[in-house]
XYZ file of C-alpha atoms in Angstrom:
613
model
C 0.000 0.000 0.000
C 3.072 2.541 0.652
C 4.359 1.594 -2.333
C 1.643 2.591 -4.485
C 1.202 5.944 -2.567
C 4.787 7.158 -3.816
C 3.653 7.040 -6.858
C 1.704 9.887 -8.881
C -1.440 7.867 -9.987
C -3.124 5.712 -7.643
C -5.655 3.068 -8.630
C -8.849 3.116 -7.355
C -9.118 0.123 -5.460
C -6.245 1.287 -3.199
C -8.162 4.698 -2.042
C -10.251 4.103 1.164
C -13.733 6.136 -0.076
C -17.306 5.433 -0.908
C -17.149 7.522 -3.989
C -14.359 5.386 -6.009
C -14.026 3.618 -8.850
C -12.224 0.213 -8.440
C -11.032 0.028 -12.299
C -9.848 3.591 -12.774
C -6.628 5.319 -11.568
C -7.111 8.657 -9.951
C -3.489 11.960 -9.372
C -3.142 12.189 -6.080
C -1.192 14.956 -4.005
C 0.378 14.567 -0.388
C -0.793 16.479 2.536
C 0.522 16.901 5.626
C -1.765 17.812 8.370
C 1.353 18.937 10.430
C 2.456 21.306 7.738
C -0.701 22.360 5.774
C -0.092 25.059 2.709
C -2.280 27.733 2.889
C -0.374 29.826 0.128
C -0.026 28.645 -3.664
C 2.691 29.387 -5.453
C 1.651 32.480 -7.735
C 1.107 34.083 -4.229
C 4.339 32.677 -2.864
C 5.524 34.831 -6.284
C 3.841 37.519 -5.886
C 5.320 38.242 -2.062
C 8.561 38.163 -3.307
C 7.631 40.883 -6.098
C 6.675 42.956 -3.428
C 9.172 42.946 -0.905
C 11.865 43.030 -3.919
C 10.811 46.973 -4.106
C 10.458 46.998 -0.029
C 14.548 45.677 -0.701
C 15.486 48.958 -3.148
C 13.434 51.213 -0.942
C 15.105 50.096 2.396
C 18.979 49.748 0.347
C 18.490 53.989 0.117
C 16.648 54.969 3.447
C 19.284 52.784 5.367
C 22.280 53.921 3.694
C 21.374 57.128 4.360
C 20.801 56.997 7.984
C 23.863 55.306 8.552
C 26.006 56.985 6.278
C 27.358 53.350 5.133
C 26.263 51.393 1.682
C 24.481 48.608 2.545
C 23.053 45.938 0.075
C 19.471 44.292 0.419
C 18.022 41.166 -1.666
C 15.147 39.008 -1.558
C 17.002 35.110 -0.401
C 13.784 33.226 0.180
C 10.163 33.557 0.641
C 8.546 30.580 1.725
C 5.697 29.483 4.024
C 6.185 26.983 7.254
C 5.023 26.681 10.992
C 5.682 29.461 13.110
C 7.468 26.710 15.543
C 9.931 26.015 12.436
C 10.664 29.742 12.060
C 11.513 30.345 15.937
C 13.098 27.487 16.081
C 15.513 28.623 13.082
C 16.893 31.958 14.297
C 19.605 32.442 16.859
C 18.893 32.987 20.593
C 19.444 35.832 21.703
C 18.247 37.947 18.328
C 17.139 41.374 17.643
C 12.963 40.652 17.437
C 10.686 44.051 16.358
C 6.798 42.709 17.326
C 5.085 45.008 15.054
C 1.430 45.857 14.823
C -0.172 45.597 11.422
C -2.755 47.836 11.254
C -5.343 47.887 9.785
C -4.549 44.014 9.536
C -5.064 41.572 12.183
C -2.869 40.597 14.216
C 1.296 41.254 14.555
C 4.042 40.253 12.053
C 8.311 39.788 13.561
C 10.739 41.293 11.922
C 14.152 39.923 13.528
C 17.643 40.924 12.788
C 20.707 38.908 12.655
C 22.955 39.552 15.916
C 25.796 39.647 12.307
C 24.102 42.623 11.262
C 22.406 44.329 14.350
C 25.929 44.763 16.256
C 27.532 46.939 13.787
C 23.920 48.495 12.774
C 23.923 49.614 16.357
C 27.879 50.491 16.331
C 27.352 52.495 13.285
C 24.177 54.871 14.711
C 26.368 55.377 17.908
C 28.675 57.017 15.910
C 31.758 54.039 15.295
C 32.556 52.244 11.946
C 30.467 48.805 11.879
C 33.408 46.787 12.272
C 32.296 46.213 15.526
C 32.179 42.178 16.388
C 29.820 40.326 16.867
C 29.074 39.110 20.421
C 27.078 35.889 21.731
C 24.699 38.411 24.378
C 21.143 40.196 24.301
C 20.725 43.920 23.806
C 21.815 46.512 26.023
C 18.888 48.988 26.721
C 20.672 51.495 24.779
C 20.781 49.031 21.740
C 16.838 48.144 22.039
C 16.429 51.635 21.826
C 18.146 52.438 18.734
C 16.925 49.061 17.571
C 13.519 50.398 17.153
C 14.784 53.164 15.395
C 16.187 50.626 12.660
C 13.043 49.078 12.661
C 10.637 52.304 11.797
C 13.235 52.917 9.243
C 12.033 49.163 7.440
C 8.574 49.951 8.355
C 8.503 52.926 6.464
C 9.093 51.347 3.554
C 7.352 48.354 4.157
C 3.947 50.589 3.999
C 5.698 52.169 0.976
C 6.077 48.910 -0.807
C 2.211 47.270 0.535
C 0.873 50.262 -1.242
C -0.570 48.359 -3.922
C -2.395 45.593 -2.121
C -3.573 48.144 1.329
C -2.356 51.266 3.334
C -0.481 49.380 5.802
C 0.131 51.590 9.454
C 3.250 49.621 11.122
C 4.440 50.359 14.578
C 7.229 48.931 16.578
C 4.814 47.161 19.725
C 8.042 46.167 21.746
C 11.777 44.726 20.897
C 12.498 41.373 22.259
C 15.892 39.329 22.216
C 14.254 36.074 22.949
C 12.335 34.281 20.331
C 10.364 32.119 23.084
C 8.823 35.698 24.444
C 7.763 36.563 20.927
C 5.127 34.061 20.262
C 2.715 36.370 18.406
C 0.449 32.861 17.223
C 0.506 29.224 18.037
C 3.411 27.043 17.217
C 1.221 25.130 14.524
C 0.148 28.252 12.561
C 0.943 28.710 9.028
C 3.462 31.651 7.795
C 4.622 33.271 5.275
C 8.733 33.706 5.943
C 10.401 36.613 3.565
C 14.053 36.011 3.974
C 16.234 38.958 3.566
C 19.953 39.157 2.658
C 22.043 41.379 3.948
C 25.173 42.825 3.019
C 27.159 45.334 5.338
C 31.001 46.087 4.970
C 32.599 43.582 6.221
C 29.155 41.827 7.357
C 26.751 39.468 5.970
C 23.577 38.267 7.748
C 19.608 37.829 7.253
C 16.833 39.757 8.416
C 13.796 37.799 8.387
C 10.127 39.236 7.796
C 7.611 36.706 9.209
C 3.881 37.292 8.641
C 0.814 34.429 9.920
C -1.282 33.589 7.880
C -4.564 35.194 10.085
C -2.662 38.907 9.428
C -2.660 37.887 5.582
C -5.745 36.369 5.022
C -7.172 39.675 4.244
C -5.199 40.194 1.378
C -5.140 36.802 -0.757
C -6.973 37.709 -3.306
C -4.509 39.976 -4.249
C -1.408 38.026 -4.365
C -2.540 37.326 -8.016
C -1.244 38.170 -11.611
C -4.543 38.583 -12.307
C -5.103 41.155 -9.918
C -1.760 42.797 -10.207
C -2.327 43.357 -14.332
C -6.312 44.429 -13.932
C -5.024 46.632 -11.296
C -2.446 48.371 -13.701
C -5.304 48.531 -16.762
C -8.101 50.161 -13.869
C -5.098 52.818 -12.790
C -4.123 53.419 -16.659
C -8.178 53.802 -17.429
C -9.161 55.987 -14.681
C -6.251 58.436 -14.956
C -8.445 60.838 -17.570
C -5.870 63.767 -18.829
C -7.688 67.471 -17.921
C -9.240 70.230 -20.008
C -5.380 71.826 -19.896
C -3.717 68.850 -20.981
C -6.065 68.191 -24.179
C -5.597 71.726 -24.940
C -1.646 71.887 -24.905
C 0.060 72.522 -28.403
C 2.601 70.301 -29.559
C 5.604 70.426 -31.848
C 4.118 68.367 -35.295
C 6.371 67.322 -38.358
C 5.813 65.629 -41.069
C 8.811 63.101 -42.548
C 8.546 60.785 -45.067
C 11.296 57.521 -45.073
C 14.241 57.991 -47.284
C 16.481 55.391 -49.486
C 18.429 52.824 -47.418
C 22.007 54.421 -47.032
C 25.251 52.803 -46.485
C 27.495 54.317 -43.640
C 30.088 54.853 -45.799
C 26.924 56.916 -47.888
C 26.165 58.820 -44.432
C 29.794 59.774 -44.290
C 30.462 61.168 -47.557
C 26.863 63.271 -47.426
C 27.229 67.246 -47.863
C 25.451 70.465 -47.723
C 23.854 70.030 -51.291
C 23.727 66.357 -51.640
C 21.160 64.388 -53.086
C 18.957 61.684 -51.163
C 16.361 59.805 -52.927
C 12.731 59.578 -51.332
C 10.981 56.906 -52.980
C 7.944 56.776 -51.141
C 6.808 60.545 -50.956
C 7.335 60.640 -54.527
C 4.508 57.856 -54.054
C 2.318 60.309 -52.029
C 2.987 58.718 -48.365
C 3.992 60.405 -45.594
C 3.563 60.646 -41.859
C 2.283 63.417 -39.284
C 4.075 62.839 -35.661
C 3.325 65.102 -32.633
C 5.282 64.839 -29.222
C 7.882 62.523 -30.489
C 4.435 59.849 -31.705
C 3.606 58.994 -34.919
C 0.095 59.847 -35.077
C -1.223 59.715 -38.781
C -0.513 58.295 -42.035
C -0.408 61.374 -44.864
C -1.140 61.145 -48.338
C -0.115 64.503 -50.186
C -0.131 66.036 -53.825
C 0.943 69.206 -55.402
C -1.849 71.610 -56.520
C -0.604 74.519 -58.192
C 2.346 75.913 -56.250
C 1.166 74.478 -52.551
C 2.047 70.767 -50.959
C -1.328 70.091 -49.833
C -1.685 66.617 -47.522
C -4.604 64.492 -45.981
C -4.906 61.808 -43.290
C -5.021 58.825 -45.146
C -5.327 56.636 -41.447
C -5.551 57.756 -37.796
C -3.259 55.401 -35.497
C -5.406 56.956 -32.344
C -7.286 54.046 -31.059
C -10.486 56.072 -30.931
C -11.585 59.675 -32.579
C -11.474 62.480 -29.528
C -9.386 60.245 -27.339
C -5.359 60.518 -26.336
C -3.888 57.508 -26.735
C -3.910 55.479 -22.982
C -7.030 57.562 -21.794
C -10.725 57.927 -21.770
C -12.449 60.157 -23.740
C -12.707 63.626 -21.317
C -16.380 64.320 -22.804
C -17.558 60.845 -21.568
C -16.271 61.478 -18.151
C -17.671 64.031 -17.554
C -20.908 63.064 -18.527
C -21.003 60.787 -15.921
C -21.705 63.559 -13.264
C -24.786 64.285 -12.202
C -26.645 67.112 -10.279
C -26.838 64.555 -7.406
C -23.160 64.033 -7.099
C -22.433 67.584 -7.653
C -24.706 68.362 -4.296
C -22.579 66.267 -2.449
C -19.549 66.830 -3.679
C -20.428 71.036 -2.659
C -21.800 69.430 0.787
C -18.447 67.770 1.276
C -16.367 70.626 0.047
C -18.676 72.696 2.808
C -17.823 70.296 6.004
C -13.740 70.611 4.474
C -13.912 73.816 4.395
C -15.220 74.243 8.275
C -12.606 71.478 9.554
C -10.238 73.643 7.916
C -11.435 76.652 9.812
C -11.360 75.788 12.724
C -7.958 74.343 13.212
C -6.863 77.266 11.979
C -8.653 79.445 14.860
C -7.131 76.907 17.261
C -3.407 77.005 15.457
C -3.866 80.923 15.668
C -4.920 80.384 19.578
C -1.892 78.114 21.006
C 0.379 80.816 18.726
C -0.534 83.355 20.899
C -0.416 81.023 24.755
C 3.209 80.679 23.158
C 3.870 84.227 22.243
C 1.935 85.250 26.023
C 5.148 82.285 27.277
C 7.883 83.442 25.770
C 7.566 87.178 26.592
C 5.965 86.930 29.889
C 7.420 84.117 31.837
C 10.788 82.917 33.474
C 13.025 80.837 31.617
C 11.835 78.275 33.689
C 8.406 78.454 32.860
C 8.676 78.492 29.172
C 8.176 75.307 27.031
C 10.486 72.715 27.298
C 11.101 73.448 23.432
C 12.229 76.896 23.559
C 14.792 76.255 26.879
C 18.433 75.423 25.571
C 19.952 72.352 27.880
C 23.452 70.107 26.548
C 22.721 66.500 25.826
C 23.011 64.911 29.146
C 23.174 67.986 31.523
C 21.553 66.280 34.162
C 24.447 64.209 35.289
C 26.728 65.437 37.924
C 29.768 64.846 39.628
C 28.014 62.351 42.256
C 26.303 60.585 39.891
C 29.487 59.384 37.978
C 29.615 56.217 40.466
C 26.297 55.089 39.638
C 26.938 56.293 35.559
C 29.755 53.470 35.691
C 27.546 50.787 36.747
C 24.923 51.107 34.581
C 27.528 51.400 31.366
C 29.773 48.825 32.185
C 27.473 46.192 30.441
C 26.956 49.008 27.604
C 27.809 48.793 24.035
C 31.331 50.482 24.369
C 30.455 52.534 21.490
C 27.664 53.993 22.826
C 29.602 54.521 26.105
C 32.399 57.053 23.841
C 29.104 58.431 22.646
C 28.087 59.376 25.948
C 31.247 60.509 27.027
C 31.896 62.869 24.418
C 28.913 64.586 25.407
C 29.799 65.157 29.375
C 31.495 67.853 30.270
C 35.388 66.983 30.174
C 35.964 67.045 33.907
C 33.151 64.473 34.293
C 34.292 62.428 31.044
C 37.767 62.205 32.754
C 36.026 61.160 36.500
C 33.817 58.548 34.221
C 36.787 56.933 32.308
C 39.156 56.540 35.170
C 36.110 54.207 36.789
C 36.669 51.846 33.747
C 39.501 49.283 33.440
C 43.069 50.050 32.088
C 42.541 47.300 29.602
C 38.970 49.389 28.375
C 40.476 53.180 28.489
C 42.394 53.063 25.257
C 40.075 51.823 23.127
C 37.156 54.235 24.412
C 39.359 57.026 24.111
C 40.206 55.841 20.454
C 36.363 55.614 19.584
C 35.811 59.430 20.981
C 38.388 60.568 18.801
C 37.586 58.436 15.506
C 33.546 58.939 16.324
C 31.287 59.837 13.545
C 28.551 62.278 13.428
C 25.165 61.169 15.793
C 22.022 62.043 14.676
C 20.046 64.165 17.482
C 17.583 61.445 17.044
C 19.888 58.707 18.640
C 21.034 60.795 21.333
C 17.888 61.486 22.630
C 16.827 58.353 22.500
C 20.086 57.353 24.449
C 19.502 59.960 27.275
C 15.784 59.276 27.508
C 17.737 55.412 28.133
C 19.824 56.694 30.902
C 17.460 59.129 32.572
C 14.880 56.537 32.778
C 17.760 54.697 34.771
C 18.499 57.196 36.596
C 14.813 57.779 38.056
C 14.371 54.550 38.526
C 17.398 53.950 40.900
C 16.339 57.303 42.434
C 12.776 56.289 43.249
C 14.079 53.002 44.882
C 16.657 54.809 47.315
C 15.190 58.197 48.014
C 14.082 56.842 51.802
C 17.809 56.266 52.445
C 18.983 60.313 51.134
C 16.037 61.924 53.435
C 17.135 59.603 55.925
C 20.759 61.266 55.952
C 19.660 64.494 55.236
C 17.166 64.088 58.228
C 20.035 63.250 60.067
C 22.032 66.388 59.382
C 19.367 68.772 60.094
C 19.009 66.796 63.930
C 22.486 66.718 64.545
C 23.009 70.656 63.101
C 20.393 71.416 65.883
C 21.722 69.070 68.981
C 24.463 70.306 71.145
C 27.897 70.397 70.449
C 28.518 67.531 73.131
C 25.928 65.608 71.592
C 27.207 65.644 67.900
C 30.612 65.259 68.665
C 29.974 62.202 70.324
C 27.859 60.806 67.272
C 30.638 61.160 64.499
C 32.939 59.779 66.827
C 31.315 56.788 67.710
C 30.258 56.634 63.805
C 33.978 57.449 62.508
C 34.925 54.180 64.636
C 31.870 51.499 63.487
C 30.656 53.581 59.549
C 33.507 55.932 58.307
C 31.709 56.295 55.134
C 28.111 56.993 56.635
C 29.959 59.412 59.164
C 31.916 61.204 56.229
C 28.787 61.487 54.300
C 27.225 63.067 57.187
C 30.028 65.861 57.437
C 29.709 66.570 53.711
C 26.380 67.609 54.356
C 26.429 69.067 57.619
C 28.449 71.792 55.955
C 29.350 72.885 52.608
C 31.901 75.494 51.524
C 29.011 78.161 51.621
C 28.238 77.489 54.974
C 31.589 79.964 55.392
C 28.872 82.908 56.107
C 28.322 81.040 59.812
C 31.990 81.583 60.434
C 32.902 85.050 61.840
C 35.756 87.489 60.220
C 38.782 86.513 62.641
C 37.865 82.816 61.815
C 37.573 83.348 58.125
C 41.211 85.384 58.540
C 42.498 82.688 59.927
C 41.328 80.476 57.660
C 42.730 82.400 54.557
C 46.131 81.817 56.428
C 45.864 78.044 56.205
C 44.456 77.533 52.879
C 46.234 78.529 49.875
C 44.425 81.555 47.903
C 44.130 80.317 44.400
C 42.400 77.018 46.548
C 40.157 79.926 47.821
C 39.974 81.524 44.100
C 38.879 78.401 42.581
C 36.542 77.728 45.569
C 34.647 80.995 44.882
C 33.879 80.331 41.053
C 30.524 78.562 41.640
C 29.456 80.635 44.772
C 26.177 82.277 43.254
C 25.537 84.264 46.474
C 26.821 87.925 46.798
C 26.583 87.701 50.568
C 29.090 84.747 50.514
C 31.797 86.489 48.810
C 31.254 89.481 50.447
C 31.771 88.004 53.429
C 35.130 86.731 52.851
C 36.284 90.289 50.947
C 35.748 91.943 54.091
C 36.884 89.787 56.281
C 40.561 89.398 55.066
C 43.470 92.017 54.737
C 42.718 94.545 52.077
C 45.448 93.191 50.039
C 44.816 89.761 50.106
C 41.032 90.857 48.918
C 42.374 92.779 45.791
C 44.565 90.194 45.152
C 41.700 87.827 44.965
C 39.211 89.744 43.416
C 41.674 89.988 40.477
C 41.968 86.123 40.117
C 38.569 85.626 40.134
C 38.291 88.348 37.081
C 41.329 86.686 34.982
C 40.303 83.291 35.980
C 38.837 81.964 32.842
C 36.937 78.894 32.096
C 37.654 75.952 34.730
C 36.653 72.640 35.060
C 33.837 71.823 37.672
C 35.412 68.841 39.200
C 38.248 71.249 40.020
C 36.169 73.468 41.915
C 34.062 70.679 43.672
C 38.280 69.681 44.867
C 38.981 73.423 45.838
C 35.972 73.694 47.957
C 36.362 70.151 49.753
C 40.222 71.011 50.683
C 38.942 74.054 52.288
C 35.817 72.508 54.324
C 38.473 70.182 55.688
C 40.657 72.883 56.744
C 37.842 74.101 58.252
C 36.915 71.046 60.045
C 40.454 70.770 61.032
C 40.381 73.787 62.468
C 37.431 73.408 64.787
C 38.374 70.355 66.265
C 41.993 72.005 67.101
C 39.850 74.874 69.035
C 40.919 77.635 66.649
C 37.103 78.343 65.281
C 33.711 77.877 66.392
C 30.853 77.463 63.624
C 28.007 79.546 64.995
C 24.597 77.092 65.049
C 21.074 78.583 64.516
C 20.669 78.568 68.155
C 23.864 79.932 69.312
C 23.606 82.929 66.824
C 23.296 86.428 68.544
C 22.588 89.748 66.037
């Protein structure tokens, strides 16, 4: 019985069915349950004619966003299980779920880790000969991973033009094929296998799309359709009153005697060329580069006088490829010119009243920009540096969450600090790592804004997150400032003690805040002359760059010699630009001189209780 299965006619007598006939042979086709085809071939065709233009489209767009020629092909488009198609791709992978609106369902679009690495190194700003490492994405490279993929989707609703206006959208970016089962394992899809050439990399990304999201659109994936759909566009597109009206360059020729090259060559002004048939009466009319009509002419009297001996237009009144205009417009009514006016009418209010409400938020903006505090005004209009909200205390925490980073985007991100943080930030990295982030800073390519905003929103989101977890424990130490700034002296000097024995780093962090280099205004004149004694004055220059109060620096003019203030009111004047970590340095020498100086008995730091006007 197997036997006669393999082959391609089966006789009747070995098919198990009520409706058979013993003494005939019937064609028979295999099926497997398992694996059932739900697309035929011409629509298996068809799909790859499609995503053939989605492969030019997506060969410009990409090249030009990362500044890097990169080759795309249509390798294979074939149907099988979804199961087959996750188990096929490498773990971890680059996964896009993306909603296909107005379609049911999602579709995967999944990148090769061959071709997302140096995708990813190239939008950071480095060359794409980054290699290729056996990990999942960093949050910084999901990020800019979606931006590849609204790059494909773009032209994915280009090239779906023709069978529906698609609406992609990135739903979420996955690295693990198990967590992107977007139908069951059994269901039938359509796989579109992409090649992929970058310099120096080759890989595959793979366009998967079920069955259920296609269904819609089946009908479609035919020849037939495709060709009726070209004769419907070519017969609808009717040419305008301005178009039949344009005037056109006309000549009339006539074919000459068959000439040799060697004839052509030797031809002069004044030569003679033989024109059999016009001496036979035929000639031809053409207009806009067309031959339109065939002429027959004669001499009467001294005038050539011709007539259309044969029309090549397919029909009288009609350009060639069009319908006739007057039959067009026939076919509008009074009915359909009511509603056409009725429609125009509810345009032409929509239109309105956007406008009144454009014209309203221009003026809340104007009433913003002219009338409020830099503060206040949009977020748009307020000038801020890429990454301004990191500061020198947060360079600890900065380390830890870009040590697992794409080393790339770490240069990225240091080239964008200010240079006294970059050089706190790279000396928290390991010897081995230094050189070869300092090399990518200096060889680093231009960054689209794009991709750096998407890497701060990355790292801010970080940032608040880590913040929201540990704010109890920084109002817990700043509660315990503001009680031990208000005990008495006895009773917070026996505190740090005890704390400087059993937590010097919870005791030390205690002292940074208890008192801060302008806390010098609690100190009176003597102390703060005695101070500029111990400290050395460009320390005290330097200190006094970020001191935003006028009260501060007032205070310490005044209470030094004369001299010394001149002198120090000049360095402040030529002291130019300085780095902030330098400052923060200054100003924490001088605290601990002060410090110094109170537990040797030389100063006392007036407290809000002990202070008499």
């Amino acid at each position: 019985m197997e036997e006669e299965f393999k082959v391609e006619n089966v006789h009747g007598s070995a098919i198990m069915a009520s409706a058979r006939k013993e003494n005939r042979e019937y064609r028979v086709k295999k099926y497997d349950f398992k694996r059932p085809d739900k697309f035929s071939l011409e629509q298996i065709r068809t799909l790859s004619i499609v995503h053939e233009s989605f492969c030019r489209l997506v060969t410009v767009s990409l090249s030009g966003k990362i500044r890097k020629k990169i080759d795309l092909s249509v390798a294979q488009v074939d149907q099988l299980a979804y199961f087959e198609f996750i188990d096929s791709i490498p773990d971890p992978t680059a996964i896009a779920v993306v909603n296909m609106h107005p379609l049911r369902g999602s579709a995967i679009i999944q990148i090769d880790p061959d071709i997302s690495f140096p995708l990813c190194d190239l939008l950071f700003g480095g060359s794409g000969m980054e290699s290729v490492e056996n990990r999942e994405l960093s949050p910084m490279e999901r990020s800019v991973s979606s931006s590849i993929a609204d790059v494909l989707l773009k032209d994915l609703a280009v090239s779906w033009e023709p069978l529906i206006h698609l609406e992609p959208e990135v739903g979420q970016i996955e690295t693990n094929p198990q967590m992107a089962m977007i139908v069951p394992p059994t269901e039938m899809v359509v796989l579109v296998s992409l090649k992929v050439v970058l310099e120096g990399h080759e890989g595959r990304i793979n366009f998967c799309i079920p069955f259920l999201t296609i269904e819609p659109l089946i009908e479609k994936l035919s020849a037939q359709y495709w060709f009726s759909r070209v004769r419907n566009e070519r017969e609808d597109c009717v040419p305008s009153e301005n178009i039949i009206s344009l005037k056109l360059d006309c000549e009339v020729l006539t074919e000459a005697e068959d000439l040799s090259l060697r004839q052509i060559g030797q031809l002069r002004k004044g030569s003679l060329v033989r024109l059999p048939l016009f001496g036979e009466g035929h000639s031809y009319l053409r207009a806009g580069g067309e031959t339109v009509m065939d002429l027959t002419h004669k001499k009467i009297r001294s005038a050539m006088k011709f007539q259309v001996a044969e029309s090549r237009l397919r029909d009288s009144g009609v350009v060639p490829g069009f319908l006739n205009v007057n039959q067009k417009a026939d076919s509008f009514n009074e009915d359909s010119i009511k509603s056409l006016a009725e429609e125009m009418k509810k345009l032409s209010r929509t239109l309105t009243e956007k406008i009144d409400r454009l014209s309203l938020n221009q003026e809340q903006l104007s009433d913003q920009v002219f009338f409020s505090t830099e503060g206040d005004q949009p977020a748009a209009l307020q000038k801020r540096e890429p990454f301004g909200f990191i500061g020198l205390p947060d360079i600890p925490l900065l380390y830890e969450l870009l040590s697992g980073e794409n080393k790339q985007a770490v240069a990225l991100i240091l080239s964008r600090l200010d240079s006294g943080l970059g050089a706190e930030l790279l000396g928290h990295f390991p010897k081995e790592l230094q050189p070869d982030i300092i090399k990518r800073i200096g060889t680093m390519d231009r960054v689209s804004p794009e991709i750096i905003n998407k890497v701060e929103k990355v790292l801010l989101g970080s940032f608040n997150k880590i913040a929201e977890s540990s704010e109890p424990d920084v109002k817990g130490v700043e509660k315990v400032t503001q009680i031990l700034s208000l005990s008495p002296r006895s009773v917070e000097s026996h505190i740090i003690g005890s704390l400087d024995k059993s937590d010097s780093h919870f005791s030390e962090e205690i002292k940074k805040r208890m008192f801060v280099f302008e806390d010098i205004v609690l100190l009176d004149s003597r102390a703060v002359a005695r101070l500029a004694q111990r400290v050395d004055l460009k320390d005290l220059c330097l200190a006094m760059k970020m001191v935003a109060e006028d009260s501060v620096r007032e205070h310490i003019f005044t209470s030094i010699p004369p001299a010394e203030a001149d002198e120090l009111k000049k360095c402040l004047e030529e002291k130019g630009r300085v780095l902030i970590t330098e400052v923060d340095k200054a100003q924490q020498r001088i605290v601990s001189v002060i410090r110094q100086m109170e537990e040797e008995g030389e100063m006392l730091i007036g407290r809000a209780d002990e202070m008499i006007d």
